[in-house]
PDB file of C-alpha atoms and ligand atoms in Angstrom:
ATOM      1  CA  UNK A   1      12.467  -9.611 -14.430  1.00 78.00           C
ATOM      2  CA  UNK A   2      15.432  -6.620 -14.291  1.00 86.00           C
ATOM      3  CA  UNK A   3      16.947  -6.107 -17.547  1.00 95.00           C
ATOM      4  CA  UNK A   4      20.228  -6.172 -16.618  1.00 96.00           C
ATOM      5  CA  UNK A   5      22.019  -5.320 -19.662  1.00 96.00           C
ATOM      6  CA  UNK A   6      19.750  -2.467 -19.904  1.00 97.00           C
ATOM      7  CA  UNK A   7      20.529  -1.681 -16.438  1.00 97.00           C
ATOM      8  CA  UNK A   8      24.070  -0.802 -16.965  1.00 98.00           C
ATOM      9  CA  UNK A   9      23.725   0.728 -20.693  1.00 98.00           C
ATOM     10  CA  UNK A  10      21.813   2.807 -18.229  1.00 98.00           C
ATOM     11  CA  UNK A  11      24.393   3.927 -16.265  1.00 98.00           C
ATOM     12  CA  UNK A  12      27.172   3.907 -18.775  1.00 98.00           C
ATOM     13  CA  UNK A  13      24.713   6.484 -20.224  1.00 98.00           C
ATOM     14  CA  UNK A  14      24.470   8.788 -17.461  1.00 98.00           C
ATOM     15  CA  UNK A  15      27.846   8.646 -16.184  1.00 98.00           C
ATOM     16  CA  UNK A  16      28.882   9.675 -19.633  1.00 98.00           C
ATOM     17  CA  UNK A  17      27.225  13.245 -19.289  1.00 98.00           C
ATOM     18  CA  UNK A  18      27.120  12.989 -15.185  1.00 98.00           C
ATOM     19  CA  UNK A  19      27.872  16.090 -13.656  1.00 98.00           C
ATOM     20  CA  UNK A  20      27.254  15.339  -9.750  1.00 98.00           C
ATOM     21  CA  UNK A  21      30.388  16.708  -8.387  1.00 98.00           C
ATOM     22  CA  UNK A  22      33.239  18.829  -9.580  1.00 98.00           C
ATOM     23  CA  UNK A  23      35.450  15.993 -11.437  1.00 98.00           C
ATOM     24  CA  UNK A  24      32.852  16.541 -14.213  1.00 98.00           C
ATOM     25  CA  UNK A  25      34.713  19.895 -15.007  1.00 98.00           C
ATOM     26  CA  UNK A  26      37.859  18.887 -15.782  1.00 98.00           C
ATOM     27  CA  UNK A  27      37.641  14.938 -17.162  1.00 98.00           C
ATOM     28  CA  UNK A  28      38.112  14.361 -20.926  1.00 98.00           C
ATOM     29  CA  UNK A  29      35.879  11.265 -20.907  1.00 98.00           C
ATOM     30  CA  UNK A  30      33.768   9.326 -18.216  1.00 98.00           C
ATOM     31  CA  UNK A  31      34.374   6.016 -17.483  1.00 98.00           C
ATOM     32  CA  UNK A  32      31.944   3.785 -16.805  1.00 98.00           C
ATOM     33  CA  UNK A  33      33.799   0.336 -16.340  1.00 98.00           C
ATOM     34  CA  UNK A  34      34.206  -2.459 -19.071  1.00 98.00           C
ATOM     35  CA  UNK A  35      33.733  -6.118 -19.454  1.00 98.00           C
ATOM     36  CA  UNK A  36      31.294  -8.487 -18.998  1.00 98.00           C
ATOM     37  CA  UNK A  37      27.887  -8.191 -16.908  1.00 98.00           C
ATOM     38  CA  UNK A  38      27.835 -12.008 -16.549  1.00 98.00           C
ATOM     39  CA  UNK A  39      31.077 -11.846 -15.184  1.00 98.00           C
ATOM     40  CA  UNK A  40      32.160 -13.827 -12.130  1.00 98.00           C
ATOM     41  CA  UNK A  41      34.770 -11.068 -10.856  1.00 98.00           C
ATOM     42  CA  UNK A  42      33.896  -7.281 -10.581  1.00 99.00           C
ATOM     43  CA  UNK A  43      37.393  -6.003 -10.341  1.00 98.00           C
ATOM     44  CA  UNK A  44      36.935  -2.187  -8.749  1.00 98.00           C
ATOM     45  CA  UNK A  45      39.845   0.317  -8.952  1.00 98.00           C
ATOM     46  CA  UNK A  46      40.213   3.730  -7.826  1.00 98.00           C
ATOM     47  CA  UNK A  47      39.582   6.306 -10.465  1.00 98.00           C
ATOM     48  CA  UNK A  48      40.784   6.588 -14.015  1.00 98.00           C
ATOM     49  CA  UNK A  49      44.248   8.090 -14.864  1.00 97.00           C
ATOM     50  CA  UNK A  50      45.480  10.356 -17.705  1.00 97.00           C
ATOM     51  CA  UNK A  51      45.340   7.382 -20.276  1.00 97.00           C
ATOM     52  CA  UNK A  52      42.091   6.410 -18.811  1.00 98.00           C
ATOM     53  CA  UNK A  53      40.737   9.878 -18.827  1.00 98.00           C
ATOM     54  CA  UNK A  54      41.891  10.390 -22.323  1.00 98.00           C
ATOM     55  CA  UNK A  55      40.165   6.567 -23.980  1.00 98.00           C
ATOM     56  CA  UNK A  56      36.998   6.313 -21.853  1.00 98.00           C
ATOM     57  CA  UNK A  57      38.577   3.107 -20.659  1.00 98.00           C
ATOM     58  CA  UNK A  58      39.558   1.907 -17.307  1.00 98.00           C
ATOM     59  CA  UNK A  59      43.471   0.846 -16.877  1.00 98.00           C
ATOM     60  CA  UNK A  60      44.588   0.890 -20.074  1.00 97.00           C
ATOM     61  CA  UNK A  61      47.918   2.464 -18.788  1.00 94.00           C
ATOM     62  CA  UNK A  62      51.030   0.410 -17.426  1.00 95.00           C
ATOM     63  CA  UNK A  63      48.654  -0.503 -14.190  1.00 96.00           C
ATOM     64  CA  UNK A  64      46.382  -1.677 -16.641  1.00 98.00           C
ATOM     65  CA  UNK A  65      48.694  -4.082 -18.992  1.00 98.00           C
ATOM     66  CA  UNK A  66      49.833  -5.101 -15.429  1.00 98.00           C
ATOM     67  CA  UNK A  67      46.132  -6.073 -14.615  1.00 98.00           C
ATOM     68  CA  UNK A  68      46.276  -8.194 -17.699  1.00 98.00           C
ATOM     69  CA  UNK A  69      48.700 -10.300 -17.170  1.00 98.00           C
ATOM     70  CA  UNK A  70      47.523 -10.998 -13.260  1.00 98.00           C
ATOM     71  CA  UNK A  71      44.273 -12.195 -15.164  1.00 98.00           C
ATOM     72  CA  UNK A  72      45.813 -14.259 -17.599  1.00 98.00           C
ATOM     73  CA  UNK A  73      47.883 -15.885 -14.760  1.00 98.00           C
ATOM     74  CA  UNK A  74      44.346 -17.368 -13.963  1.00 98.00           C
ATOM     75  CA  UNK A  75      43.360 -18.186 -17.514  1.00 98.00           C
ATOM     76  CA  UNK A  76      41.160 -14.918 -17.754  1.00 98.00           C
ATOM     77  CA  UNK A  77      41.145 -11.578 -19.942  1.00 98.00           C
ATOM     78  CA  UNK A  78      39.487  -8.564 -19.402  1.00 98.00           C
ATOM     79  CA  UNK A  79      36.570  -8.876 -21.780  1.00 98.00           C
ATOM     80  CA  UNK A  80      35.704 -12.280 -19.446  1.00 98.00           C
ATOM     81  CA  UNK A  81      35.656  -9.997 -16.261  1.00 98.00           C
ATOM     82  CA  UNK A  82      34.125  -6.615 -15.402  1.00 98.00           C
ATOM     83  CA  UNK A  83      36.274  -3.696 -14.209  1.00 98.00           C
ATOM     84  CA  UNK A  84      35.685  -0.350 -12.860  1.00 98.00           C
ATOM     85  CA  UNK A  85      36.175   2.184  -9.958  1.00 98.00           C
ATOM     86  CA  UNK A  86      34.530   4.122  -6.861  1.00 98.00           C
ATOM     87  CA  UNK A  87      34.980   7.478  -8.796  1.00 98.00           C
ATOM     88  CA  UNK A  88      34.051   7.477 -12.837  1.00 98.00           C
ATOM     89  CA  UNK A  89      35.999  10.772 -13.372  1.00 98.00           C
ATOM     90  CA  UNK A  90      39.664  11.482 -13.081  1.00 98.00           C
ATOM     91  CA  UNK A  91      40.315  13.236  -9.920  1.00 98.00           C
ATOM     92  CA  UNK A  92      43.319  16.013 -11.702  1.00 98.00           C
ATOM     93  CA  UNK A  93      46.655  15.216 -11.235  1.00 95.00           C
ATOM     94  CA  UNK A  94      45.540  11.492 -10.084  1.00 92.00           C
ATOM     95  CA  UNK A  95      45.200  13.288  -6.687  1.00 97.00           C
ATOM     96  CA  UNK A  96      42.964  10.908  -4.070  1.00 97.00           C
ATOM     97  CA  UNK A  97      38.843  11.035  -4.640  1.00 98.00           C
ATOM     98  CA  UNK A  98      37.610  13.263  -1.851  1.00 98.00           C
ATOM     99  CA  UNK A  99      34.929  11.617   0.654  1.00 97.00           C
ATOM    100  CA  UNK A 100      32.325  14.039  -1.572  1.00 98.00           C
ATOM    101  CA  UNK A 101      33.358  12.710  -4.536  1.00 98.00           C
ATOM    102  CA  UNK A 102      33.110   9.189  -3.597  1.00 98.00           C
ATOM    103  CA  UNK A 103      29.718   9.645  -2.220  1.00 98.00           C
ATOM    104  CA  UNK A 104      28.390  11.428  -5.542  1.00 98.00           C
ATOM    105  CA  UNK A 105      29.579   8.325  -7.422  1.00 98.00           C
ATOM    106  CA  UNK A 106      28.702   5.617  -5.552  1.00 98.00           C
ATOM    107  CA  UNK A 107      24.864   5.188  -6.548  1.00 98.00           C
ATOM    108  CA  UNK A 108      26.935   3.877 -10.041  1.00 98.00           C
ATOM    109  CA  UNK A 109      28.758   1.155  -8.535  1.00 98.00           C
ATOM    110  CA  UNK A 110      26.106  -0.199  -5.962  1.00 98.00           C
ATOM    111  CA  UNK A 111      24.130  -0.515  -9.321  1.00 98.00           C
ATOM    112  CA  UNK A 112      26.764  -1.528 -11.143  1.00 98.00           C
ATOM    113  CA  UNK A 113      27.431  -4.348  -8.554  1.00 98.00           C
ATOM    114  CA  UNK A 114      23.683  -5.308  -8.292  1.00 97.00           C
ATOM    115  CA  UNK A 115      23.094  -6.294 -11.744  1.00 98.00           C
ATOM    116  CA  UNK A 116      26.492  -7.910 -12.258  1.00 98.00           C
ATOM    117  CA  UNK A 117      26.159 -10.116  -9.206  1.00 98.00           C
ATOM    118  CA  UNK A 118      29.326 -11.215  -9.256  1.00 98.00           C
ATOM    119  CA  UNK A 119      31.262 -14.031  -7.319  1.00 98.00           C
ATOM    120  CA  UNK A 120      34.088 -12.345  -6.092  1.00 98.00           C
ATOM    121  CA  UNK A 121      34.685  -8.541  -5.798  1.00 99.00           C
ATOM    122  CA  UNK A 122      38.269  -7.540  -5.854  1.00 99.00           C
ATOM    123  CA  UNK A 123      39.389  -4.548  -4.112  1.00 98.00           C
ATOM    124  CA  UNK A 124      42.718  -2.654  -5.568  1.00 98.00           C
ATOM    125  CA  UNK A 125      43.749  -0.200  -3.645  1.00 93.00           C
ATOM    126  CA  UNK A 126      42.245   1.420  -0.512  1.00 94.00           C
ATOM    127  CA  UNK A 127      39.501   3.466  -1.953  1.00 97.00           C
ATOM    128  CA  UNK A 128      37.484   0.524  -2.985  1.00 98.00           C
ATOM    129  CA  UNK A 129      38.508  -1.519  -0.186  1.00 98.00           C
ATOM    130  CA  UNK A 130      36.852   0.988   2.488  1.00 98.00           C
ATOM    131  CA  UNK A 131      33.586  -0.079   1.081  1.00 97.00           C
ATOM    132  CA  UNK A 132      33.960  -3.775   1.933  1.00 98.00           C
ATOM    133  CA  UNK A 133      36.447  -3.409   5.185  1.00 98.00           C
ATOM    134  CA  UNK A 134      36.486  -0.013   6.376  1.00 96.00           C
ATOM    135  CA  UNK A 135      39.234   0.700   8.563  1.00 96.00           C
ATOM    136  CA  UNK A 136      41.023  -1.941   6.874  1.00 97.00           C
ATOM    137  CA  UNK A 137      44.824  -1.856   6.235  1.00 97.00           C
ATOM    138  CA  UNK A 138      46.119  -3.246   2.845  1.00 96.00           C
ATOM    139  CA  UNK A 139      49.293  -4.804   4.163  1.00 96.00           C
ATOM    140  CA  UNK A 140      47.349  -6.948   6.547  1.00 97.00           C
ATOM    141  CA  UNK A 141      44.090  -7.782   4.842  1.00 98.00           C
ATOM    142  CA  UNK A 142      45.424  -8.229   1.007  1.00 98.00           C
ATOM    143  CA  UNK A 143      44.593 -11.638  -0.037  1.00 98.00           C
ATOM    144  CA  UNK A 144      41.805 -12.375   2.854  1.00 98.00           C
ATOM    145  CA  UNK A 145      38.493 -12.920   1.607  1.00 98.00           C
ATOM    146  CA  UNK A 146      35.573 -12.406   3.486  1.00 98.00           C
ATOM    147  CA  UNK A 147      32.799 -14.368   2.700  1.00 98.00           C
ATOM    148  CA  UNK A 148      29.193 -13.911   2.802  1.00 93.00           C
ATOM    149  CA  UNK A 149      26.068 -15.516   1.570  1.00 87.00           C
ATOM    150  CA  UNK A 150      26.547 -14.685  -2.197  1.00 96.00           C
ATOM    151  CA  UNK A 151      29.525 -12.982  -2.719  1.00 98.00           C
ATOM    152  CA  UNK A 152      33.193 -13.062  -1.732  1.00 98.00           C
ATOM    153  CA  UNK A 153      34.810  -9.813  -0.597  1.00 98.00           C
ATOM    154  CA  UNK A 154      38.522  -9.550  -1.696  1.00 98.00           C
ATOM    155  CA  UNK A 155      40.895  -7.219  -1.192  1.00 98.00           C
ATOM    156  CA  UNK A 156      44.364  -7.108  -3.003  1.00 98.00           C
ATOM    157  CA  UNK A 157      46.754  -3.804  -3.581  1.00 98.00           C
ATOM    158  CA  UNK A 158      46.844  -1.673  -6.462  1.00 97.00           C
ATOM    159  CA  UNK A 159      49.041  -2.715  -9.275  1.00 98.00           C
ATOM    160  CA  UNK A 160      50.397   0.188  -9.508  1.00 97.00           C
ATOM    161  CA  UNK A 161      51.043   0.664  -6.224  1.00 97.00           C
ATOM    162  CA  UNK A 162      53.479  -2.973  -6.710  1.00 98.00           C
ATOM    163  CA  UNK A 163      54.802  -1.891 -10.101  1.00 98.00           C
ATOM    164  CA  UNK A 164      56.466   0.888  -7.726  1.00 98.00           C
ATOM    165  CA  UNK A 165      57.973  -1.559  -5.412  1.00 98.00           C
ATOM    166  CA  UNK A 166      58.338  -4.909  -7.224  1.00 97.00           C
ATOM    167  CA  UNK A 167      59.385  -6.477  -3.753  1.00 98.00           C
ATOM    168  CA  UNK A 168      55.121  -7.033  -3.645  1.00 98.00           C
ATOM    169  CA  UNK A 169      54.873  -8.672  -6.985  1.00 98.00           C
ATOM    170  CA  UNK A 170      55.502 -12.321  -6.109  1.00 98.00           C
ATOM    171  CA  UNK A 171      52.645 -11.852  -2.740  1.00 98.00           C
ATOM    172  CA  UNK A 172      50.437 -10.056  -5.792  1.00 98.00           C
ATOM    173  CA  UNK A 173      50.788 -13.320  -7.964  1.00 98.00           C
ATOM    174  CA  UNK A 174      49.954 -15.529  -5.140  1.00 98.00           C
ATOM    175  CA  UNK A 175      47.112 -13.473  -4.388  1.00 98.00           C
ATOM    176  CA  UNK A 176      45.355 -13.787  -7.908  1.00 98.00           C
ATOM    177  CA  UNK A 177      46.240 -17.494  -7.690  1.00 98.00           C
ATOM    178  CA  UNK A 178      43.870 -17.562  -5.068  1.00 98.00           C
ATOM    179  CA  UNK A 179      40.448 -16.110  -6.762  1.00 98.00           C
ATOM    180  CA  UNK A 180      39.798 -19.552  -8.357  1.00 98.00           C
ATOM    181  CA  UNK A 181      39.368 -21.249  -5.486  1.00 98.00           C
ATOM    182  CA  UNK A 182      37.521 -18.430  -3.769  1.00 98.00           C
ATOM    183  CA  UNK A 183      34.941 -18.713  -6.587  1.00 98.00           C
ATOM    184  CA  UNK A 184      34.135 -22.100  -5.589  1.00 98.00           C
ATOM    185  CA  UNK A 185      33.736 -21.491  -2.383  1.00 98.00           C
ATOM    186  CA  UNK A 186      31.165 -18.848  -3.026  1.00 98.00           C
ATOM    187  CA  UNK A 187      29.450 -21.624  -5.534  1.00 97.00           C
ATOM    188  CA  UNK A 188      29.598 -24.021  -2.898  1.00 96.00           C
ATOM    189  CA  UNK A 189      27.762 -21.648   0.051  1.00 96.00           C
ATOM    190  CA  UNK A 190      25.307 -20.363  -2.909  1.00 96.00           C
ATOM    191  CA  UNK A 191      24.266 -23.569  -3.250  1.00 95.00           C
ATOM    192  CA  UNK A 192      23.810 -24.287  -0.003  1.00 93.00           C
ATOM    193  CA  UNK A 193      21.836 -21.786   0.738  1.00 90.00           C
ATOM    194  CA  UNK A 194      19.770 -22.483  -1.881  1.00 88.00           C
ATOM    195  CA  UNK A 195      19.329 -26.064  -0.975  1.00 87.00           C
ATOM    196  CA  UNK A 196      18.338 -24.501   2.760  1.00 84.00           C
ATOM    197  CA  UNK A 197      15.574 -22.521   1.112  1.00 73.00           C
ATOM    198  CA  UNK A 198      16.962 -19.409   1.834  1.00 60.00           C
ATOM    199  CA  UNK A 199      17.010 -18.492  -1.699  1.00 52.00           C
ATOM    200  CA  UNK A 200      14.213 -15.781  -2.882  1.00 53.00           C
ATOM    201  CA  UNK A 201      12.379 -16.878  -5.876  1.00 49.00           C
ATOM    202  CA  UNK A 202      14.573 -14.788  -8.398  1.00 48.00           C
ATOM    203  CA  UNK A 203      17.890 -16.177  -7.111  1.00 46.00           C
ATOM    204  CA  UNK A 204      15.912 -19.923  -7.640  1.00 42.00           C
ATOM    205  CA  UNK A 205      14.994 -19.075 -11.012  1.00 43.00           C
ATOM    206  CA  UNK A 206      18.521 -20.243 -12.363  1.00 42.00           C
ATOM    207  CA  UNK A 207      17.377 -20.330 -15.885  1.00 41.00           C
ATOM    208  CA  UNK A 208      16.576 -16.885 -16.670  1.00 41.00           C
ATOM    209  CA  UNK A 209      20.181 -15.964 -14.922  1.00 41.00           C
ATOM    210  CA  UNK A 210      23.438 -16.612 -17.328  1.00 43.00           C
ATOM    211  CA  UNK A 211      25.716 -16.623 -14.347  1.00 44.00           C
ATOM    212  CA  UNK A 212      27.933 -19.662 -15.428  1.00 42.00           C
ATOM    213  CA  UNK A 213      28.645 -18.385 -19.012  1.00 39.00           C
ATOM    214  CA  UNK A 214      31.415 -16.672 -17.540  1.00 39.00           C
ATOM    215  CA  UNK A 215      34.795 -19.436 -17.883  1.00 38.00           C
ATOM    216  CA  UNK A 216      33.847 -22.231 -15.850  1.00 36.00           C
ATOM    217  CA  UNK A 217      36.177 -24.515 -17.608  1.00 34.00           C
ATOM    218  CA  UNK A 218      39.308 -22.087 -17.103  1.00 37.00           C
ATOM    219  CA  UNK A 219      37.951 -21.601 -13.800  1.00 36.00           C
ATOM    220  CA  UNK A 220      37.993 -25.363 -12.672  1.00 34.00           C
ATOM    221  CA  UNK A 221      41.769 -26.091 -13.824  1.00 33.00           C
ATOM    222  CA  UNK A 222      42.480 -24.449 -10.526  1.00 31.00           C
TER     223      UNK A 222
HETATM  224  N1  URA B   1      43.325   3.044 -13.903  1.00 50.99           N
HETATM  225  C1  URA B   1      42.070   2.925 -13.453  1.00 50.99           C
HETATM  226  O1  URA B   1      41.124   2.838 -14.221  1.00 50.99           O
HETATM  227  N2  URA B   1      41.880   2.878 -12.137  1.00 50.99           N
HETATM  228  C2  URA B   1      42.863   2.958 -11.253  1.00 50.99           C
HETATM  229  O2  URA B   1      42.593   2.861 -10.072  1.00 50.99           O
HETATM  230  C3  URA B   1      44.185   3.105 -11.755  1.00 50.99           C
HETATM  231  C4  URA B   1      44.391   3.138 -13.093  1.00 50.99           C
HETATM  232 FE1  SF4 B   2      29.490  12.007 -11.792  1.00 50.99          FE
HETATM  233 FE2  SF4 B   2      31.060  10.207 -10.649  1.00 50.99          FE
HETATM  234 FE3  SF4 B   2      32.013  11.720 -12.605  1.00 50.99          FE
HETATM  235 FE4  SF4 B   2      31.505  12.800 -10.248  1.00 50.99          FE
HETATM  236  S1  SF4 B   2      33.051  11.213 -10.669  1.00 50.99           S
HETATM  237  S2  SF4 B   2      30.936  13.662 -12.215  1.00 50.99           S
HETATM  238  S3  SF4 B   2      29.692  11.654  -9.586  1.00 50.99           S
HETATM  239  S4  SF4 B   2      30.388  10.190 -12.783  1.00 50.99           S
END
């Protein structure tokens, strides 16, 4: 059986004193992500910012209080969901990851992903989206899920990409609406695959996995 809490103290730990590409020179602190590794949504960003840079925290700046109160539109905080981004380190001047960059980073997140397991991954902005739908463009995809067996795909834009042009925030609001619903869908083909016996014997083994701790009751209101 993985320890997954172990798992990501794991990689919190190396990311902290990572120095696989250049970003390494110049951040303040890593950032690793933050939340909950039970968590039902895996929220994934694009890289940290000057506040972000400066606490060892991802969005904690205005893109981040507006990320709080998108969650709490659906009954959640961010210590009941895990967040994080494609690169750990801030790229100076919040200038775009590079391809290189992206690539050094990503072993992080594909664990980071793997041991949370989540329900739902939300994409905001286009950084993280181009791992679920390359090629994909934000104004016609946001708010689509793609679904398969275990997880939900889901892309939405970056907050602070609609704090600069509030004509997106009422679409933005309707798009969080929507992850509730999403979950259950994902609970609902999880199950059925399951019941197919599809499942390998780890994913059967409900027990020893804590995946509903998360909210379910919040969750359910929807
Ligand atoms: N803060 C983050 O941590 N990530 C972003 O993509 C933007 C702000
Ligand atoms: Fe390492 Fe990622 Fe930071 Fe680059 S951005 S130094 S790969 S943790």
């Amino acid at each position: 059986m993985i320890d997954r809490a172990a798992e990501m103290e794991a990689v919190a730990d190396q990311v902290l004193i990572c120095q696989k590409c250049d970003l390494s020179k110049t951040r303040t602190k890593a950032v690793p992500g933050y939340g909950d590794i039970n968590a039902e949504i895996l929220l994934i960003g694009e890289g940290p910012g000057f506040h972000e840079d400066k606490q060892g925290l991802p969005f904690v700046g205005r893109s981040g209080d507006y990320l709080d109160k998108l969650l709490a539109m659906i009954g959640l905080n961010r210590k009941q969901v895990f967040i994080t981004n494609v690169v750990k380190c801030r790229p100076p001047e919040n200038r775009d990851p590079t391809p290189d960059e992206i690539l050094a980073c990503k072993p992080y997140l594909d664990t980071q992903e793997m041991m949370i397991d989540p329900m739902i991954i939300v994409t905001l902005g286009r950084f993280s989206m181009a791992r679920y739908f390359p090629g994909g463009k934000i104004t016609q995809i946001h708010g689509k899920p793609k679904f398969d067996e275990r997880v939900a795909y889901y892309p939405l834009f970056h907050p602070a990409a609609v704090l600069r042009n509030p004509t997106l925030q009422e679409t933005m609001a309707q798009d969080v609406m929507r992850i509730p619903q999403i979950i259950e869908e994902v609970k609902k083909r999880r199950a059925a695959s399951e019941n197919n016996g599809d499942s390998t014997p780890e994913q059967a083994d409900s027990s020893e996995l804590p995946k509903s701790g998360g909210s379910p009751t919040q969750l359910s209101m929807f």
